[in-house]
Amino acid sequence: MALLVKNTFQGCSGWRRRRRPIVHGRPLRRCCRTAEKAKEKIENSEQHKDDAFREIIASCRSLSKYETNIKSALPQILSAIVAASFHIVIGISLAYSAILIPQLEMPGSDIQITKGQSSWIASIIVIMVPIGSLVAGVMMEFLGRLNTIKLAAVPCVAGWVSIALAENFTWIMVGRVLTGFACALGTSPAIVYITEVARPDMRGSLISSGPTLASLGMVIAYAKGAFLHWRLVSWICIIYTVVPVLLIQLFVPESPVWLVSKGRIEDAARSLRFLYKKYPQPEHTERETKIAEAEKNVDRHGVQQSKLRGFLRPTGYKPMIILFWFFLIQQFSGIYITLFFAVTFIQDVGTEVNAFTASIFVGLTRFTMSLLNAWLLKRFPRRQLVMVSTTGMAICMFVSGLFTLWIKEGTTTLTWIPVVGLLLYVCSSMIGLLTIPWTMTAELFPTDIRGIAHSISYSMANLLMFFAVQSYRTITDLLGGAYAVQWMFAVVSVIGFFFALFFLPETHGKSLAEIEAFFAGKAPTTQRTPAAERAAKPSVTEHLIRSPSREAKLKEVELMLKNKNGA
């Protein structure tokens, strides 16, 4: 394989340079012109080498164009799931308030809290996420994606210990602050990592593994909270924090994109060989090392200015504006309010169903739909999923609110219908509105600002989540009851339908370069008509990767190279 790649470089860029003619008695001016032409030719040759090198790298990293079977993607799937496994403890942290608050509000609780304090217990974890996200954005650029996830375990363990040993409301808040900070440190790097290692046709599904594992964590929290004391649950959560870090350390290679950006070419090669075992890898010679070092030096001198300019370009600010409105709709449609106040929300609708038992079913529904969502994201366009999701949410909340009002007035005995409506509402939200905004935080931004832009958009989303969760009980009192809150969720869901219809860009099946070209206002170069596809000549590296028997095609490839040089 190394021979094929070397032949590619030789053919594309004139690897064997021609000898310069020895000048004997020629005029000085003519000699200078000859030297300038030779110098220009050498520079062009060097540039061709660089282009060939990048072309092969791009081919190895965009394998969905050539191979789409699941077997070839198993290393990527394994790496993505293990990297996202820290989301389990994140899900537990988010749902923990749903089991903690009802137990603290019981008459015999050793720590008594007010309604205002309960709102802070639920929402404080969210307000810490923006701070943690900004820190994660810097840490993942300097320390790496996976090392940042590993460090997230430190404040997370400290937070669970603080909650387990808490003697008053203050120490519970300290624990929630630390776990909230850890949630941000562990989430952003995992999403960026999956975005960089996953091939385009599986990127959405693999990114959704994070929310899926978070949903599993919520099920664990609801189930343990229904039978165990909240202090014991806190001690158990330490196990769910440490195990993902050990798995990442043992089985997952660092992102090759980050490694190349740091000039660690050999480490990047090893990472690529693990992630893309069935595909050709470039031979990293001294020449390629120099290229990477040069790119590293350029980035080192201009990184701050380039990142600032990145946010001022349409590819930076347009996605940020879209995500702001997308997350605003998501948060005030009630998705996370029903998560943080699951038990309390079920109690407020007036149902006779046990609230703790119903919360377990809510968690199971969310987890089951997360598994289905991975297939939906791979199969259907994002905009269609969001429109179907918001339609279902609006219908469920309207019907549930109607029966909640009738239960309050005493005109119906069907007290189980709001619970069923809530379960169907959760199903609908998992189709699109809950997962797709988080997926797009990494998809919509260009490579040069993706890490920081993801952290900023993630922080923005959690600030909106904080205001939504913190205001739940205030909105309930202001609107006059749980039924009115549910109707408000229905109205916001309808707004989300029209937002997806008119403003949301489609990213399904598109490469990151195509998404960037869309926001830049450029025509995507990868989209061709069938006639153009037939007329287009395949590149050498593309031909190598597509060939069923690469060794047998060596002579044909060399002929292509000769024709390319002779053209």
Short mmCIF file of N, CA, C and O in Angstrom, two decimals, residues 164-286:
data_model
loop_
_atom_site.label_atom_id
_atom_site.label_comp_id
_atom_site.label_asym_id
_atom_site.label_seq_id
_atom_site.Cartn_x
_atom_site.Cartn_y
_atom_site.Cartn_z
N ALA A 164 -23.68 13.10 48.61
CA ALA A 164 -23.89 11.94 49.47
C ALA A 164 -23.66 12.28 50.94
O ALA A 164 -24.32 11.72 51.83
N LEU A 165 -22.72 13.18 51.22
CA LEU A 165 -22.39 13.54 52.60
C LEU A 165 -23.06 14.84 53.06
O LEU A 165 -22.76 15.32 54.16
N ALA A 166 -23.95 15.40 52.23
CA ALA A 166 -24.55 16.70 52.52
C ALA A 166 -25.35 16.68 53.83
O ALA A 166 -26.10 15.74 54.10
N GLU A 167 -25.16 17.75 54.61
CA GLU A 167 -25.90 17.91 55.86
C GLU A 167 -26.94 19.02 55.77
O GLU A 167 -27.75 19.18 56.67
N ASN A 168 -26.89 19.79 54.68
CA ASN A 168 -27.85 20.87 54.51
C ASN A 168 -27.99 21.19 53.02
O ASN A 168 -27.32 20.59 52.17
N PHE A 169 -28.83 22.16 52.71
CA PHE A 169 -29.10 22.57 51.34
C PHE A 169 -27.85 23.07 50.63
O PHE A 169 -27.65 22.83 49.44
N THR A 170 -26.97 23.75 51.36
CA THR A 170 -25.77 24.34 50.76
C THR A 170 -24.86 23.29 50.15
O THR A 170 -24.39 23.45 49.02
N TRP A 171 -24.64 22.19 50.87
CA TRP A 171 -23.74 21.16 50.36
C TRP A 171 -24.35 20.41 49.19
O TRP A 171 -23.63 19.92 48.31
N ILE A 172 -25.66 20.31 49.15
CA ILE A 172 -26.31 19.73 47.97
C ILE A 172 -26.06 20.62 46.76
O ILE A 172 -25.77 20.13 45.66
N MET A 173 -26.14 21.93 46.96
CA MET A 173 -25.90 22.86 45.86
C MET A 173 -24.44 22.78 45.39
O MET A 173 -24.16 22.86 44.18
N VAL A 174 -23.51 22.63 46.33
CA VAL A 174 -22.10 22.48 45.95
C VAL A 174 -21.92 21.26 45.06
O VAL A 174 -21.23 21.30 44.02
N GLY A 175 -22.54 20.16 45.45
CA GLY A 175 -22.46 18.95 44.65
C GLY A 175 -23.08 19.10 43.27
O GLY A 175 -22.53 18.62 42.27
N ARG A 176 -24.20 19.80 43.20
CA ARG A 176 -24.86 20.02 41.90
C ARG A 176 -24.01 20.94 41.01
O ARG A 176 -23.96 20.76 39.79
N VAL A 177 -23.34 21.91 41.61
CA VAL A 177 -22.46 22.79 40.83
C VAL A 177 -21.31 22.00 40.22
O VAL A 177 -20.99 22.14 39.03
N LEU A 178 -20.69 21.13 41.01
CA LEU A 178 -19.55 20.36 40.52
C LEU A 178 -19.98 19.35 39.45
O LEU A 178 -19.29 19.19 38.43
N THR A 179 -21.09 18.68 39.65
CA THR A 179 -21.55 17.72 38.64
C THR A 179 -21.99 18.43 37.37
O THR A 179 -21.81 17.91 36.26
N GLY A 180 -22.56 19.63 37.51
CA GLY A 180 -22.93 20.40 36.33
C GLY A 180 -21.71 20.83 35.53
O GLY A 180 -21.71 20.77 34.29
N PHE A 181 -20.67 21.24 36.23
CA PHE A 181 -19.42 21.61 35.55
C PHE A 181 -18.82 20.40 34.84
O PHE A 181 -18.33 20.49 33.71
N ALA A 182 -18.87 19.25 35.48
CA ALA A 182 -18.34 18.02 34.88
C ALA A 182 -19.14 17.60 33.65
O ALA A 182 -18.58 17.06 32.69
N CYS A 183 -20.45 17.82 33.68
CA CYS A 183 -21.29 17.49 32.53
C CYS A 183 -20.81 18.21 31.27
O CYS A 183 -20.75 17.63 30.18
N ALA A 184 -20.48 19.48 31.42
CA ALA A 184 -20.02 20.26 30.27
C ALA A 184 -18.66 19.79 29.80
O ALA A 184 -18.41 19.68 28.59
N LEU A 185 -17.75 19.50 30.75
CA LEU A 185 -16.42 19.04 30.37
C LEU A 185 -16.48 17.72 29.61
O LEU A 185 -15.66 17.45 28.74
N GLY A 186 -17.45 16.88 29.94
CA GLY A 186 -17.52 15.57 29.31
C GLY A 186 -18.35 15.51 28.05
O GLY A 186 -18.20 14.59 27.25
N THR A 187 -19.22 16.50 27.84
CA THR A 187 -20.14 16.46 26.70
C THR A 187 -19.52 17.04 25.44
O THR A 187 -19.48 16.39 24.39
N SER A 188 -19.06 18.28 25.49
CA SER A 188 -18.55 18.96 24.29
C SER A 188 -17.43 18.21 23.60
O SER A 188 -17.48 18.01 22.38
N PRO A 189 -16.40 17.74 24.32
CA PRO A 189 -15.32 17.02 23.62
C PRO A 189 -15.80 15.73 22.96
O PRO A 189 -15.31 15.37 21.88
N ALA A 190 -16.76 15.05 23.57
CA ALA A 190 -17.26 13.80 22.98
C ALA A 190 -17.96 14.06 21.65
O ALA A 190 -17.75 13.33 20.67
N ILE A 191 -18.77 15.11 21.59
CA ILE A 191 -19.49 15.43 20.35
C ILE A 191 -18.51 15.85 19.25
O ILE A 191 -18.62 15.42 18.10
N VAL A 192 -17.53 16.67 19.61
CA VAL A 192 -16.54 17.11 18.63
C VAL A 192 -15.72 15.91 18.15
O VAL A 192 -15.43 15.77 16.95
N TYR A 193 -15.35 15.03 19.06
CA TYR A 193 -14.57 13.85 18.70
C TYR A 193 -15.33 12.98 17.69
O TYR A 193 -14.78 12.56 16.67
N ILE A 194 -16.60 12.71 17.97
CA ILE A 194 -17.39 11.88 17.07
C ILE A 194 -17.53 12.55 15.71
O ILE A 194 -17.46 11.90 14.66
N THR A 195 -17.72 13.86 15.70
CA THR A 195 -17.84 14.59 14.44
C THR A 195 -16.58 14.43 13.59
O THR A 195 -16.66 14.31 12.36
N GLU A 196 -15.42 14.39 14.22
CA GLU A 196 -14.16 14.33 13.49
C GLU A 196 -13.77 12.94 13.03
O GLU A 196 -13.05 12.78 12.05
N VAL A 197 -14.23 11.90 13.73
CA VAL A 197 -13.80 10.54 13.36
C VAL A 197 -14.86 9.79 12.56
O VAL A 197 -14.54 8.80 11.89
N ALA A 198 -16.11 10.22 12.61
CA ALA A 198 -17.18 9.47 11.95
C ALA A 198 -17.27 9.86 10.48
O ALA A 198 -17.07 11.01 10.11
N ARG A 199 -17.57 8.89 9.64
CA ARG A 199 -17.76 9.19 8.23
C ARG A 199 -19.13 9.86 8.06
O ARG A 199 -20.05 9.62 8.87
N PRO A 200 -19.32 10.68 7.04
CA PRO A 200 -20.52 11.52 6.93
C PRO A 200 -21.85 10.77 6.98
O PRO A 200 -22.80 11.24 7.58
N ASP A 201 -21.93 9.57 6.37
CA ASP A 201 -23.21 8.89 6.33
C ASP A 201 -23.63 8.34 7.69
O ASP A 201 -24.79 7.98 7.89
N MET A 202 -22.69 8.25 8.64
CA MET A 202 -23.00 7.74 9.97
C MET A 202 -22.82 8.78 11.06
O MET A 202 -23.02 8.49 12.24
N ARG A 203 -22.45 10.01 10.68
CA ARG A 203 -22.13 11.03 11.67
C ARG A 203 -23.32 11.34 12.58
O ARG A 203 -23.20 11.39 13.80
N GLY A 204 -24.50 11.55 11.97
CA GLY A 204 -25.67 11.89 12.78
C GLY A 204 -26.05 10.78 13.74
O GLY A 204 -26.36 11.03 14.91
N SER A 205 -26.01 9.54 13.26
CA SER A 205 -26.36 8.41 14.12
C SER A 205 -25.38 8.25 15.27
O SER A 205 -25.77 7.98 16.42
N LEU A 206 -24.09 8.41 15.00
CA LEU A 206 -23.09 8.24 16.04
C LEU A 206 -23.12 9.40 17.04
O LEU A 206 -22.92 9.19 18.24
N ILE A 207 -23.38 10.60 16.56
CA ILE A 207 -23.52 11.73 17.50
C ILE A 207 -24.72 11.50 18.42
O ILE A 207 -24.69 11.84 19.60
N SER A 208 -25.78 10.90 17.87
CA SER A 208 -26.97 10.64 18.69
C SER A 208 -26.72 9.60 19.76
O SER A 208 -27.57 9.41 20.65
N SER A 209 -25.59 8.87 19.68
CA SER A 209 -25.29 7.90 20.73
C SER A 209 -25.09 8.59 22.08
O SER A 209 -25.34 7.99 23.13
N GLY A 210 -24.65 9.85 22.05
CA GLY A 210 -24.52 10.61 23.29
C GLY A 210 -25.85 10.80 23.99
O GLY A 210 -26.02 10.40 25.16
N PRO A 211 -26.86 11.41 23.34
CA PRO A 211 -28.18 11.52 23.95
C PRO A 211 -28.80 10.17 24.29
O PRO A 211 -29.54 10.05 25.28
N THR A 212 -28.50 9.13 23.50
CA THR A 212 -29.04 7.80 23.80
C THR A 212 -28.50 7.29 25.13
O THR A 212 -29.26 6.79 25.98
N LEU A 213 -27.19 7.42 25.32
CA LEU A 213 -26.60 6.98 26.58
C LEU A 213 -27.03 7.88 27.75
O LEU A 213 -27.17 7.41 28.88
N ALA A 214 -27.25 9.16 27.47
CA ALA A 214 -27.79 10.04 28.51
C ALA A 214 -29.19 9.60 28.91
O ALA A 214 -29.55 9.63 30.10
N SER A 215 -29.99 9.17 27.93
CA SER A 215 -31.32 8.65 28.24
C SER A 215 -31.24 7.38 29.09
O SER A 215 -32.07 7.17 29.98
N LEU A 216 -30.26 6.55 28.80
CA LEU A 216 -30.04 5.36 29.64
C LEU A 216 -29.71 5.77 31.07
O LEU A 216 -30.20 5.16 32.03
N GLY A 217 -28.90 6.81 31.21
CA GLY A 217 -28.59 7.31 32.54
C GLY A 217 -29.83 7.82 33.27
O GLY A 217 -29.97 7.64 34.49
N MET A 218 -30.74 8.44 32.52
CA MET A 218 -31.99 8.91 33.14
C MET A 218 -32.83 7.74 33.64
O MET A 218 -33.43 7.80 34.73
N VAL A 219 -32.90 6.67 32.85
CA VAL A 219 -33.63 5.48 33.29
C VAL A 219 -33.03 4.94 34.58
O VAL A 219 -33.75 4.57 35.53
N ILE A 220 -31.70 4.88 34.63
CA ILE A 220 -31.02 4.40 35.83
C ILE A 220 -31.36 5.27 37.03
O ILE A 220 -31.64 4.77 38.13
N ALA A 221 -31.37 6.59 36.83
CA ALA A 221 -31.67 7.51 37.94
C ALA A 221 -33.10 7.33 38.42
O ALA A 221 -33.36 7.24 39.63
N TYR A 222 -34.07 7.29 37.48
CA TYR A 222 -35.47 7.13 37.87
C TYR A 222 -35.71 5.81 38.59
O TYR A 222 -36.44 5.75 39.60
N ALA A 223 -35.09 4.73 38.07
CA ALA A 223 -35.31 3.41 38.66
C ALA A 223 -34.71 3.33 40.06
O ALA A 223 -35.35 2.81 40.99
N LYS A 224 -33.51 3.82 40.23
CA LYS A 224 -32.88 3.78 41.55
C LYS A 224 -33.60 4.71 42.53
O LYS A 224 -33.73 4.39 43.72
N GLY A 225 -34.07 5.86 42.04
CA GLY A 225 -34.75 6.80 42.92
C GLY A 225 -36.09 6.29 43.42
O GLY A 225 -36.56 6.72 44.49
N ALA A 226 -36.71 5.37 42.68
CA ALA A 226 -38.00 4.83 43.10
C ALA A 226 -37.85 3.84 44.25
O ALA A 226 -38.82 3.60 44.99
N PHE A 227 -36.63 3.28 44.44
CA PHE A 227 -36.45 2.23 45.45
C PHE A 227 -35.34 2.53 46.45
O PHE A 227 -35.31 1.92 47.52
N LEU A 228 -34.41 3.44 46.11
CA LEU A 228 -33.27 3.69 46.97
C LEU A 228 -33.28 5.12 47.50
O LEU A 228 -33.87 6.02 46.90
N HIS A 229 -32.62 5.31 48.63
CA HIS A 229 -32.47 6.65 49.20
C HIS A 229 -31.51 7.47 48.33
O HIS A 229 -30.58 6.94 47.71
N TRP A 230 -31.74 8.77 48.29
CA TRP A 230 -30.97 9.63 47.40
C TRP A 230 -29.48 9.65 47.74
O TRP A 230 -28.64 9.84 46.86
N ARG A 231 -29.13 9.43 48.99
CA ARG A 231 -27.70 9.40 49.35
C ARG A 231 -27.02 8.16 48.76
O ARG A 231 -25.90 8.24 48.24
N LEU A 232 -27.68 7.02 48.83
CA LEU A 232 -27.11 5.80 48.27
C LEU A 232 -26.97 5.91 46.74
O LEU A 232 -25.97 5.43 46.18
N VAL A 233 -27.93 6.54 46.11
CA VAL A 233 -27.84 6.75 44.66
C VAL A 233 -26.60 7.58 44.33
O VAL A 233 -25.91 7.31 43.34
N SER A 234 -26.29 8.56 45.14
CA SER A 234 -25.10 9.40 44.90
C SER A 234 -23.82 8.58 44.97
O SER A 234 -22.92 8.75 44.13
N TRP A 235 -23.72 7.69 45.95
CA TRP A 235 -22.52 6.85 46.05
C TRP A 235 -22.39 5.93 44.83
O TRP A 235 -21.29 5.73 44.30
N ILE A 236 -23.50 5.37 44.39
CA ILE A 236 -23.46 4.46 43.23
C ILE A 236 -23.03 5.20 41.97
O ILE A 236 -22.36 4.63 41.10
N CYS A 237 -23.38 6.48 41.87
CA CYS A 237 -23.07 7.25 40.66
C CYS A 237 -21.56 7.42 40.44
O CYS A 237 -21.12 7.68 39.31
N ILE A 238 -20.77 7.26 41.48
CA ILE A 238 -19.32 7.35 41.32
C ILE A 238 -18.82 6.25 40.39
O ILE A 238 -17.90 6.46 39.59
N ILE A 239 -19.44 5.07 40.48
CA ILE A 239 -19.05 3.96 39.60
C ILE A 239 -19.31 4.33 38.15
O ILE A 239 -18.47 4.09 37.27
N TYR A 240 -20.49 4.91 37.88
CA TYR A 240 -20.83 5.30 36.51
C TYR A 240 -19.93 6.42 35.99
O TYR A 240 -19.88 6.67 34.78
N THR A 241 -19.21 7.10 36.87
CA THR A 241 -18.28 8.16 36.46
C THR A 241 -16.92 7.61 36.10
O THR A 241 -16.30 8.03 35.10
N VAL A 242 -16.44 6.65 36.86
CA VAL A 242 -15.07 6.14 36.69
C VAL A 242 -14.96 5.16 35.53
O VAL A 242 -13.98 5.18 34.78
N VAL A 243 -15.96 4.29 35.36
CA VAL A 243 -15.87 3.24 34.33
C VAL A 243 -15.69 3.80 32.92
O VAL A 243 -14.83 3.31 32.16
N PRO A 244 -16.44 4.83 32.48
CA PRO A 244 -16.21 5.37 31.13
C PRO A 244 -14.79 5.87 30.91
O PRO A 244 -14.23 5.72 29.82
N VAL A 245 -14.20 6.47 31.93
CA VAL A 245 -12.84 6.98 31.80
C VAL A 245 -11.86 5.83 31.57
O VAL A 245 -10.94 5.92 30.72
N LEU A 246 -12.05 4.72 32.26
CA LEU A 246 -11.18 3.56 32.07
C LEU A 246 -11.34 2.99 30.66
O LEU A 246 -10.35 2.60 30.02
N LEU A 247 -12.56 2.93 30.17
CA LEU A 247 -12.81 2.41 28.82
C LEU A 247 -12.15 3.29 27.75
O LEU A 247 -11.57 2.79 26.79
N ILE A 248 -12.25 4.60 27.93
CA ILE A 248 -11.62 5.53 26.97
C ILE A 248 -10.11 5.36 26.98
O ILE A 248 -9.46 5.33 25.92
N GLN A 249 -9.53 5.21 28.16
CA GLN A 249 -8.09 5.07 28.27
C GLN A 249 -7.60 3.79 27.59
O GLN A 249 -6.53 3.77 26.97
N LEU A 250 -8.39 2.73 27.64
CA LEU A 250 -7.95 1.43 27.15
C LEU A 250 -8.24 1.20 25.67
O LEU A 250 -7.48 0.50 24.98
N PHE A 251 -9.33 1.76 25.15
CA PHE A 251 -9.81 1.32 23.84
C PHE A 251 -9.91 2.39 22.76
O PHE A 251 -10.08 2.05 21.59
N VAL A 252 -9.86 3.67 23.10
CA VAL A 252 -10.18 4.71 22.12
C VAL A 252 -8.95 5.53 21.78
O VAL A 252 -8.27 6.06 22.67
N PRO A 253 -8.62 5.68 20.46
CA PRO A 253 -7.51 6.55 20.05
C PRO A 253 -7.95 8.00 19.97
O PRO A 253 -9.13 8.29 19.77
N GLU A 254 -7.00 8.91 20.12
CA GLU A 254 -7.30 10.34 20.04
C GLU A 254 -7.71 10.71 18.62
O GLU A 254 -7.41 10.00 17.66
N SER A 255 -8.41 11.83 18.49
CA SER A 255 -8.86 12.30 17.19
C SER A 255 -7.66 12.59 16.28
O SER A 255 -6.78 13.38 16.64
N PRO A 256 -7.60 11.97 15.09
CA PRO A 256 -6.48 12.25 14.17
C PRO A 256 -6.46 13.69 13.70
O PRO A 256 -5.40 14.23 13.40
N VAL A 257 -7.63 14.33 13.63
CA VAL A 257 -7.68 15.73 13.23
C VAL A 257 -6.93 16.59 14.24
O VAL A 257 -6.14 17.47 13.88
N TRP A 258 -7.18 16.36 15.53
CA TRP A 258 -6.49 17.13 16.56
C TRP A 258 -5.00 16.81 16.58
O TRP A 258 -4.15 17.70 16.74
N LEU A 259 -4.65 15.54 16.40
CA LEU A 259 -3.24 15.15 16.42
C LEU A 259 -2.46 15.80 15.28
O LEU A 259 -1.34 16.27 15.48
N VAL A 260 -3.05 15.85 14.08
CA VAL A 260 -2.39 16.50 12.96
C VAL A 260 -2.22 18.00 13.23
O VAL A 260 -1.20 18.59 12.91
N SER A 261 -3.24 18.61 13.84
CA SER A 261 -3.16 20.04 14.13
C SER A 261 -2.03 20.36 15.11
O SER A 261 -1.54 21.48 15.15
N LYS A 262 -1.63 19.35 15.90
CA LYS A 262 -0.53 19.54 16.84
C LYS A 262 0.80 19.04 16.30
O LYS A 262 1.80 19.01 17.02
N GLY A 263 0.81 18.60 15.03
CA GLY A 263 2.05 18.14 14.43
C GLY A 263 2.44 16.73 14.82
O GLY A 263 3.55 16.29 14.50
N ARG A 264 1.56 15.99 15.47
CA ARG A 264 1.86 14.62 15.90
C ARG A 264 1.43 13.65 14.79
O ARG A 264 0.43 12.94 14.90
N ILE A 265 2.22 13.63 13.72
CA ILE A 265 1.84 12.90 12.52
C ILE A 265 1.82 11.40 12.75
O ILE A 265 0.91 10.70 12.30
N GLU A 266 2.82 10.87 13.45
CA GLU A 266 2.87 9.42 13.68
C GLU A 266 1.70 8.96 14.54
O GLU A 266 1.11 7.91 14.30
N ASP A 267 1.35 9.74 15.56
CA ASP A 267 0.19 9.40 16.39
C ASP A 267 -1.09 9.45 15.56
O ASP A 267 -1.98 8.61 15.72
N ALA A 268 -1.18 10.44 14.69
CA ALA A 268 -2.35 10.54 13.82
C ALA A 268 -2.44 9.34 12.88
O ALA A 268 -3.53 8.82 12.61
N ALA A 269 -1.28 8.89 12.39
CA ALA A 269 -1.26 7.72 11.51
C ALA A 269 -1.76 6.48 12.24
O ALA A 269 -2.53 5.69 11.70
N ARG A 270 -1.32 6.30 13.48
CA ARG A 270 -1.80 5.15 14.26
C ARG A 270 -3.29 5.23 14.51
O ARG A 270 -4.01 4.22 14.46
N SER A 271 -3.77 6.44 14.81
CA SER A 271 -5.21 6.62 15.02
C SER A 271 -6.00 6.30 13.76
O SER A 271 -7.03 5.62 13.80
N LEU A 272 -5.50 6.78 12.61
CA LEU A 272 -6.17 6.50 11.34
C LEU A 272 -6.16 5.02 11.02
O LEU A 272 -7.14 4.48 10.49
N ARG A 273 -5.04 4.35 11.30
CA ARG A 273 -4.96 2.91 11.02
C ARG A 273 -5.98 2.13 11.84
O ARG A 273 -6.51 1.13 11.40
N PHE A 274 -6.25 2.60 13.07
CA PHE A 274 -7.25 1.92 13.89
C PHE A 274 -8.67 2.22 13.41
O PHE A 274 -9.51 1.32 13.30
N LEU A 275 -8.93 3.48 13.10
CA LEU A 275 -10.29 3.88 12.72
C LEU A 275 -10.67 3.40 11.33
O LEU A 275 -11.84 3.12 11.06
N TYR A 276 -9.68 3.33 10.41
CA TYR A 276 -9.95 2.96 9.01
C TYR A 276 -9.04 1.79 8.61
O TYR A 276 -8.16 1.92 7.77
N LYS A 277 -9.26 0.65 9.23
CA LYS A 277 -8.36 -0.48 9.05
C LYS A 277 -8.39 -1.03 7.63
O LYS A 277 -7.41 -1.56 7.13
N LYS A 278 -9.52 -0.92 6.95
CA LYS A 278 -9.66 -1.55 5.64
C LYS A 278 -9.35 -0.60 4.49
O LYS A 278 -9.64 -0.91 3.34
N TYR A 279 -8.77 0.54 4.79
CA TYR A 279 -8.53 1.53 3.76
C TYR A 279 -7.07 1.93 3.71
O TYR A 279 -6.35 1.79 4.69
N PRO A 280 -6.59 2.45 2.58
CA PRO A 280 -5.17 2.80 2.44
C PRO A 280 -4.79 3.96 3.32
O PRO A 280 -5.55 4.91 3.48
N GLN A 281 -3.60 3.87 3.89
CA GLN A 281 -3.10 4.94 4.75
C GLN A 281 -1.89 5.59 4.10
O GLN A 281 -1.05 4.92 3.50
N PRO A 282 -1.75 6.90 4.21
CA PRO A 282 -0.58 7.57 3.64
C PRO A 282 0.69 7.22 4.39
O PRO A 282 0.67 7.07 5.60
N GLU A 283 1.79 7.09 3.65
CA GLU A 283 3.08 6.83 4.28
C GLU A 283 3.66 8.17 4.74
O GLU A 283 3.95 9.06 3.95
N HIS A 284 3.83 8.31 6.03
CA HIS A 284 4.23 9.60 6.59
C HIS A 284 5.75 9.71 6.56
O HIS A 284 6.45 9.31 7.48
N THR A 285 6.26 10.23 5.47
CA THR A 285 7.69 10.41 5.30
C THR A 285 8.10 11.75 5.85
O THR A 285 7.30 12.50 6.40
N GLU A 286 9.38 12.07 5.69
CA GLU A 286 9.90 13.35 6.18
C GLU A 286 9.21 14.52 5.51
O GLU A 286 8.97 15.56 6.12
#
